[in-house]
């Protein structure tokens, strides 16, 4: 039952009060007020208990982690979380919420970085955590069909046993859900080789705001019949429908994987190394990541990871994936010889994915130096995070200009990301959150990005934090059309309100 705090609930009451205060502060800053959705009643809770007995969460302490985002920067005050196991249950829930005008916050692994995965006020949390069943896998075509709550790393482990891999790899793979990945059009570490989810997702099953189910769960590589409706929901951040199942094309697992971790003396050298690398490695190049020396300092300081390459202003992580170890090693060695001889690279180390413990540890360490930068930053203080795409030649200029602008007001300003697809992660740390520091960063970062023909969100989405800045990347006509799609598919606005799009009023 839904109940008010009792005599033993002072801690929960304090947490709820703190949550509400933080929500109000956030709402005031972004000019957001609670929309006139219906408040939750005991009758609502009783209905949901009838639909999914034992999977209705009302305990404030149990709800707490699902009300707070991964960065602990956005907090909602939802009083109810639902854990459906089937599409039919999701349909029942949304049909009821639509009739009752109850707002719903779809939530996967809650690893988002822009406040899109948690409530803003008291929206019902609809979690896909129990929708984790693999429906089918075709070894001939490489097509996987699964429920939206499958964890990315678990899917990859399953596929590796079949000789395949997921076309997506993220630092949050141990927690994130494939449905959330698709809903945010997540990019990640393999995009250079396998492309974006807009190309690898073949079909979706989606429950719309009124509870109706759209079954476009195709398992065909080619289907040219009418509008490609699935694209509406890829990257829609749960505002148009709740993704319940995914059909995705998976590549075969490479037989030979190599890593090179290199030091470069300037960002110009990083760019020249990429040009040479792409020309010489060709089809086996699967990742090209860069990070500055500040990133490495934070990883070593906070996570105690020791880099085998030191003393460089910039570092590059190159991955090759192919079918012949001899062929790939020859190509990689030829590239490294060229890079060293021409002065593009001053130091480096190489690792091969191997079952031998020593080789495997070295391989994992090199990836950890890149993948755990986000974790290291959270230990450095409050983090202001920006996910930008820019022409690669301008990629690092934003970091230098931001450092110059902020000076000592920031603790650290670092830049890293997927250089192969022009994606910069600009991160600024401070001892604690500051309105004045945020005002110095925003809208400066977005104006700078727009001036250089970039995008204010390369792969993280807009969520709650960036929705009011969409005009820096999209013309007003495009935003208006998006609002029309939203109004058509969710006329009452109950799905993930306050997110992604500015108010149409």
XYZ file of N, CA and C in Angstrom, residues 27-182:
468
model
N 14.273 22.763 -10.965
C 13.145 23.240 -11.737
C 13.175 24.756 -11.888
N 13.511 25.459 -10.798
C 13.583 26.913 -10.864
C 14.634 27.345 -11.873
N 15.793 26.673 -11.817
C 16.870 27.070 -12.710
C 16.470 26.901 -14.165
N 15.798 25.807 -14.475
C 15.442 25.523 -15.857
C 14.024 25.982 -16.214
N 13.367 26.673 -15.293
C 12.044 27.204 -15.588
C 10.999 26.129 -15.802
N 11.073 25.042 -15.041
C 10.146 23.920 -15.213
C 9.211 23.837 -14.014
N 7.929 23.733 -14.302
C 6.931 23.530 -13.256
C 6.199 22.225 -13.520
N 5.740 21.612 -12.439
C 5.016 20.349 -12.577
C 3.768 20.566 -13.425
N 3.607 19.723 -14.429
C 2.435 19.792 -15.285
C 1.224 19.194 -14.554
N 0.013 19.505 -14.980
C -1.188 19.068 -14.239
C -1.540 17.597 -14.424
N -0.585 16.733 -14.103
C -0.861 15.300 -14.109
C -1.580 14.932 -12.812
N -2.298 13.841 -12.839
C -3.014 13.398 -11.637
C -2.031 12.929 -10.574
N -2.341 13.184 -9.298
C -1.508 12.628 -8.223
C -1.801 11.142 -8.055
N -0.828 10.427 -7.565
C -0.975 8.988 -7.348
C -1.930 8.726 -6.186
N -2.804 7.747 -6.341
C -3.759 7.408 -5.278
C -3.559 5.964 -4.825
N -4.166 5.620 -3.699
C -4.129 4.239 -3.216
C -4.781 3.299 -4.229
N -5.822 3.790 -4.904
C -6.494 2.980 -5.909
C -5.589 2.654 -7.082
N -4.730 3.613 -7.453
C -3.766 3.370 -8.534
C -2.803 2.252 -8.147
N -2.287 2.347 -6.936
C -1.336 1.334 -6.466
C -2.001 -0.046 -6.425
N -3.248 -0.079 -5.982
C -3.979 -1.355 -5.917
C -4.160 -1.943 -7.317
N -4.429 -1.088 -8.309
C -4.577 -1.579 -9.677
C -3.271 -2.211 -10.166
N -2.147 -1.512 -9.945
C -0.858 -2.025 -10.420
C -0.475 -3.319 -9.708
N -0.826 -3.429 -8.423
C -0.568 -4.671 -7.691
C -1.343 -5.824 -8.314
N -2.518 -5.525 -8.832
C -3.302 -6.561 -9.489
C -2.691 -6.999 -10.804
N -2.027 -6.075 -11.491
C -1.396 -6.385 -12.777
C -0.095 -7.154 -12.582
N 0.707 -6.739 -11.592
C 2.011 -7.381 -11.372
C 2.268 -7.539 -9.871
N 1.654 -8.524 -9.248
C 1.803 -8.727 -7.806
C 3.267 -8.886 -7.392
N 3.658 -8.156 -6.347
C 5.019 -8.270 -5.813
C 6.062 -7.489 -6.580
N 5.633 -6.819 -7.654
C 6.602 -6.059 -8.452
C 6.239 -4.573 -8.514
N 5.608 -4.130 -7.441
C 5.237 -2.725 -7.280
C 5.980 -2.177 -6.067
N 6.850 -1.228 -6.268
C 7.720 -0.725 -5.205
C 7.220 0.629 -4.719
N 6.947 0.729 -3.399
C 6.509 1.990 -2.804
C 7.384 2.429 -1.637
N 8.297 1.558 -1.197
C 9.146 1.896 -0.055
C 10.126 3.013 -0.437
N 10.141 4.144 0.295
C 10.992 5.288 -0.057
C 12.478 4.954 -0.145
N 12.954 4.124 0.779
C 14.379 3.785 0.752
C 14.724 2.935 -0.468
N 13.835 2.029 -0.823
C 14.070 1.186 -1.987
C 13.985 2.001 -3.283
N 13.171 3.040 -3.271
C 13.004 3.897 -4.443
C 14.153 4.882 -4.634
N 14.840 5.190 -3.549
C 15.843 6.254 -3.577
C 16.849 6.156 -4.731
N 17.532 5.018 -4.942
C 18.531 4.975 -6.022
C 17.946 5.137 -7.420
N 16.644 4.865 -7.571
C 16.005 4.988 -8.881
C 15.489 6.402 -9.134
N 15.511 7.220 -8.088
C 15.132 8.627 -8.197
C 16.335 9.527 -8.474
N 17.540 8.951 -8.407
C 18.765 9.742 -8.562
C 19.551 9.231 -9.759
N 20.048 10.156 -10.577
C 20.812 9.732 -11.756
C 22.204 9.272 -11.366
N 22.931 8.672 -12.326
C 24.251 8.078 -12.058
C 25.249 9.108 -11.542
N 25.139 10.331 -12.027
C 26.063 11.390 -11.600
C 25.653 12.028 -10.276
N 24.480 11.632 -9.764
C 23.921 12.222 -8.540
C 23.744 13.736 -8.684
N 23.331 14.134 -9.887
C 23.159 15.558 -10.160
C 21.698 15.939 -10.360
N 20.832 14.945 -10.580
C 19.409 15.186 -10.779
C 18.642 14.198 -9.906
N 17.637 14.705 -9.206
C 16.899 13.858 -8.266
C 15.404 14.095 -8.417
N 14.654 13.026 -8.544
C 13.204 13.118 -8.576
C 12.621 12.680 -7.252
N 11.284 12.652 -7.162
C 10.656 12.206 -5.909
C 9.482 11.272 -6.218
N 9.724 10.308 -7.096
C 8.698 9.323 -7.422
C 8.347 8.490 -6.195
N 7.075 8.187 -6.050
C 6.610 7.375 -4.929
C 6.300 5.940 -5.349
N 6.525 5.645 -6.645
C 6.128 4.326 -7.134
C 7.003 3.878 -8.292
N 7.479 2.634 -8.221
C 8.191 2.019 -9.336
C 7.523 0.701 -9.693
N 7.347 0.479 -10.996
C 6.739 -0.747 -11.495
C 7.781 -1.556 -12.247
N 7.717 -2.886 -12.105
C 8.680 -3.770 -12.753
C 7.953 -4.809 -13.616
N 7.483 -4.411 -14.785
C 6.803 -5.378 -15.661
C 7.790 -6.410 -16.212
N 7.249 -7.558 -16.592
C 8.069 -8.617 -17.190
C 7.727 -8.852 -18.654
N 6.560 -8.363 -19.080
C 6.116 -8.625 -20.444
C 5.610 -7.338 -21.110
N 5.538 -7.391 -22.427
C 4.989 -6.269 -23.182
C 3.525 -6.059 -22.823
N 2.789 -7.149 -22.591
C 1.376 -7.043 -22.228
C 1.206 -6.247 -20.934
N 2.108 -6.468 -19.974
C 2.027 -5.723 -18.714
C 2.334 -4.242 -18.921
N 3.326 -3.946 -19.749
C 3.635 -2.550 -20.069
C 2.424 -1.892 -20.716
N 1.776 -2.623 -21.600
C 0.592 -2.112 -22.281
C -0.532 -1.805 -21.290
N -0.771 -2.707 -20.346
C -1.798 -2.483 -19.327
C -1.488 -1.250 -18.490
N -0.226 -1.118 -18.111
C 0.204 0.016 -17.283
C -0.021 1.334 -18.024
N 0.444 1.418 -19.260
C 0.330 2.678 -19.993
C -1.123 3.008 -20.343
N -1.916 1.991 -20.649
C -3.332 2.248 -20.931
C -4.007 2.874 -19.705
N -3.688 2.327 -18.548
C -4.259 2.852 -17.295
C -3.744 4.269 -17.016
N -2.433 4.475 -17.158
C -1.839 5.786 -16.887
C -2.377 6.842 -17.847
N -2.614 6.431 -19.084
C -3.153 7.359 -20.076
C -4.574 7.792 -19.688
N -5.380 6.826 -19.272
C -6.756 7.143 -18.867
C -6.789 8.001 -17.611
N -5.852 7.729 -16.682
C -5.820 8.446 -15.402
C -4.978 9.731 -15.457
N -4.310 9.967 -16.590
C -3.424 11.130 -16.734
C -2.286 11.097 -15.704
N -1.647 9.941 -15.584
C -0.496 9.758 -14.696
C 0.785 9.796 -15.524
N 1.748 10.603 -15.107
C 3.016 10.722 -15.840
C 3.909 9.523 -15.556
N 4.660 9.103 -16.576
C 5.494 7.891 -16.491
C 6.923 8.205 -16.919
N 7.874 7.696 -16.138
C 9.297 7.839 -16.468
C 9.865 6.453 -16.813
N 9.996 6.108 -18.122
C 10.626 4.837 -18.480
C 12.088 4.837 -18.028
N 12.535 3.725 -17.456
C 13.911 3.671 -16.951
C 14.539 2.317 -17.242
N 15.748 2.345 -17.817
C 16.510 1.130 -18.042
C 17.527 0.949 -16.936
N 18.810 0.970 -17.298
C 19.856 0.787 -16.299
C 20.197 2.048 -15.532
N 19.562 3.168 -15.860
C 19.787 4.457 -15.192
C 21.260 4.871 -15.229
N 21.873 4.732 -16.403
C 23.279 5.135 -16.563
C 23.407 6.417 -17.385
N 22.288 7.073 -17.677
C 22.323 8.291 -18.484
C 23.057 9.425 -17.793
N 23.537 10.371 -18.597
C 24.360 11.460 -18.062
C 23.741 12.838 -18.282
N 22.483 12.888 -18.734
C 21.852 14.187 -18.971
C 20.508 14.314 -18.252
N 20.293 13.494 -17.227
C 19.076 13.603 -16.441
C 17.832 13.103 -17.143
N 17.987 12.245 -18.144
C 16.827 11.758 -18.886
C 16.212 10.507 -18.320
N 16.912 9.822 -17.417
C 16.458 8.503 -16.972
C 15.799 8.496 -15.591
N 15.680 9.669 -14.963
C 15.042 9.735 -13.645
C 13.896 10.739 -13.677
N 12.938 10.602 -12.737
C 11.826 11.555 -12.698
C 12.320 12.969 -12.398
N 11.561 13.944 -12.830
C 11.824 15.332 -12.456
C 10.986 15.684 -11.236
N 9.740 15.223 -11.218
C 8.873 15.416 -10.063
C 8.486 14.048 -9.504
N 7.206 13.687 -9.598
C 6.727 12.445 -8.983
C 6.223 11.441 -10.014
N 6.817 11.443 -11.226
C 6.389 10.504 -12.253
C 6.569 9.049 -11.779
N 5.706 8.170 -12.240
C 5.837 6.740 -11.952
C 7.043 6.201 -12.720
N 7.914 5.494 -12.039
C 9.073 4.890 -12.702
C 8.656 3.535 -13.278
N 8.812 3.397 -14.580
C 8.514 2.130 -15.260
C 9.851 1.496 -15.635
N 10.272 0.537 -14.829
C 11.592 -0.066 -15.001
C 11.529 -1.312 -15.884
N 12.515 -1.451 -16.772
C 12.587 -2.639 -17.638
C 13.536 -3.702 -17.077
N 13.909 -3.572 -15.814
C 14.942 -4.442 -15.243
C 14.595 -5.931 -15.326
N 13.316 -6.279 -15.278
C 12.923 -7.690 -15.338
C 12.583 -8.156 -16.747
N 12.658 -7.259 -17.717
C 12.400 -7.630 -19.115
C 13.738 -7.974 -19.767
N 14.309 -9.078 -19.329
C 15.702 -9.398 -19.682
C 15.848 -10.740 -20.414
N 14.843 -11.078 -21.191
C 14.853 -12.381 -21.872
C 15.357 -12.256 -23.306
N 16.263 -13.162 -23.694
C 16.684 -13.267 -25.093
C 15.620 -14.089 -25.825
N 15.011 -13.513 -26.839
C 13.904 -14.155 -27.536
C 14.406 -15.133 -28.599
N 15.386 -14.705 -29.400
C 15.929 -15.596 -30.430
C 17.263 -15.060 -30.931
N 18.049 -15.963 -31.518
C 19.283 -15.564 -32.196
C 19.501 -16.478 -33.393
N 19.703 -15.882 -34.553
C 19.915 -16.622 -35.792
C 21.407 -16.583 -36.134
N 22.077 -17.747 -36.035
C 23.523 -17.800 -36.278
C 23.889 -17.564 -37.734
N 22.961 -17.785 -38.640
C 23.247 -17.563 -40.056
C 23.248 -16.076 -40.377
N 22.206 -15.380 -39.957
C 22.090 -13.942 -40.268
C 22.766 -13.057 -39.232
N 22.975 -13.573 -38.007
C 23.543 -12.759 -36.935
C 22.531 -11.816 -36.314
N 21.243 -12.135 -36.436
C 20.198 -11.236 -35.927
C 19.724 -11.715 -34.555
N 19.835 -10.820 -33.574
C 19.428 -11.084 -32.193
C 18.125 -10.360 -31.915
N 17.171 -11.056 -31.293
C 15.931 -10.438 -30.843
C 15.850 -10.640 -29.335
N 15.665 -9.554 -28.597
C 15.668 -9.658 -27.142
C 14.769 -8.588 -26.534
N 14.418 -8.791 -25.252
C 13.649 -7.788 -24.541
C 14.525 -6.583 -24.209
N 13.879 -5.465 -23.948
C 14.593 -4.196 -23.778
C 15.444 -4.124 -22.524
N 15.137 -4.954 -21.516
C 15.872 -4.875 -20.259
C 17.137 -5.711 -20.199
N 17.520 -6.339 -21.295
C 18.766 -7.122 -21.311
C 19.961 -6.185 -21.123
N 20.856 -6.566 -20.217
C 22.064 -5.769 -19.961
C 23.041 -5.974 -21.108
N 23.639 -4.883 -21.577
C 24.509 -4.939 -22.750
C 25.634 -5.951 -22.596
N 26.291 -5.973 -21.456
C 27.415 -6.897 -21.248
C 26.948 -8.351 -21.275
N 25.774 -8.627 -20.706
C 25.237 -9.993 -20.710
C 24.924 -10.438 -22.133
N 24.396 -9.531 -22.940
C 24.124 -9.859 -24.342
C 25.421 -10.183 -25.075
N 26.456 -9.391 -24.809
C 27.734 -9.621 -25.477
C 28.325 -10.968 -25.076
N 28.209 -11.320 -23.791
C 28.720 -12.606 -23.312
C 27.967 -13.763 -23.991
N 26.663 -13.627 -24.107
C 25.856 -14.654 -24.778
C 26.279 -14.801 -26.238
N 26.459 -13.676 -26.911
C 26.814 -13.706 -28.328
C 28.218 -14.263 -28.549
N 29.144 -13.942 -27.660
C 30.516 -14.444 -27.815
C 30.546 -15.967 -27.792
N 29.667 -16.565 -27.014
C 29.579 -18.033 -26.994
C 29.113 -18.580 -28.338
N 28.403 -17.741 -29.109
C 27.913 -18.138 -30.428
C 28.866 -17.700 -31.548
N 29.979 -17.012 -31.161
C 30.925 -16.533 -32.159
C 30.593 -15.166 -32.726
N 29.778 -14.389 -31.999
C 29.371 -13.054 -32.440
C 29.623 -12.043 -31.320
N 29.426 -10.753 -31.625
C 29.513 -9.701 -30.616
C 28.406 -8.680 -30.865
N 28.113 -7.897 -29.836
C 27.199 -6.768 -30.014
C 27.920 -5.680 -30.808
N 27.201 -4.948 -31.664
C 27.845 -3.882 -32.432
C 28.058 -2.622 -31.609
N 27.770 -2.710 -30.320
C 27.825 -1.569 -29.413
C 28.657 -1.926 -28.200
N 29.515 -0.992 -27.756
C 30.315 -1.206 -26.547
C 30.414 0.115 -25.803
N 30.077 0.096 -24.520
C 30.077 1.308 -23.702
C 30.773 1.051 -22.379
N 31.259 2.103 -21.765
C 31.850 1.973 -20.442
C 30.834 1.480 -19.422
N 29.557 1.803 -19.629
C 28.487 1.418 -18.695
C 27.868 0.074 -19.047
N 28.554 -0.742 -19.864
C 27.963 -1.983 -20.384
C 27.515 -2.960 -19.301
N 28.104 -2.887 -18.118
C 27.727 -3.802 -17.044
C 26.396 -3.472 -16.404
N 25.850 -2.278 -16.697
C 24.595 -1.844 -16.087
C 23.531 -1.426 -17.091
N 23.941 -0.855 -18.216
C 22.971 -0.276 -19.151
C 22.149 -1.355 -19.852
N 20.934 -0.995 -20.228
C 20.017 -1.905 -20.911
C 19.997 -1.587 -22.404
N 19.791 -2.600 -23.219
C 19.765 -2.393 -24.669
C 18.612 -1.474 -25.070
N 17.479 -1.553 -24.367
C 16.370 -0.659 -24.667
C 16.735 0.791 -24.435
N 17.448 1.050 -23.343
C 17.918 2.399 -23.059
C 18.964 2.851 -24.068
N 19.825 1.921 -24.470
C 20.822 2.236 -25.500
C 20.145 2.707 -26.774
N 19.099 1.976 -27.177
C 18.385 2.326 -28.402
C 17.607 3.629 -28.217
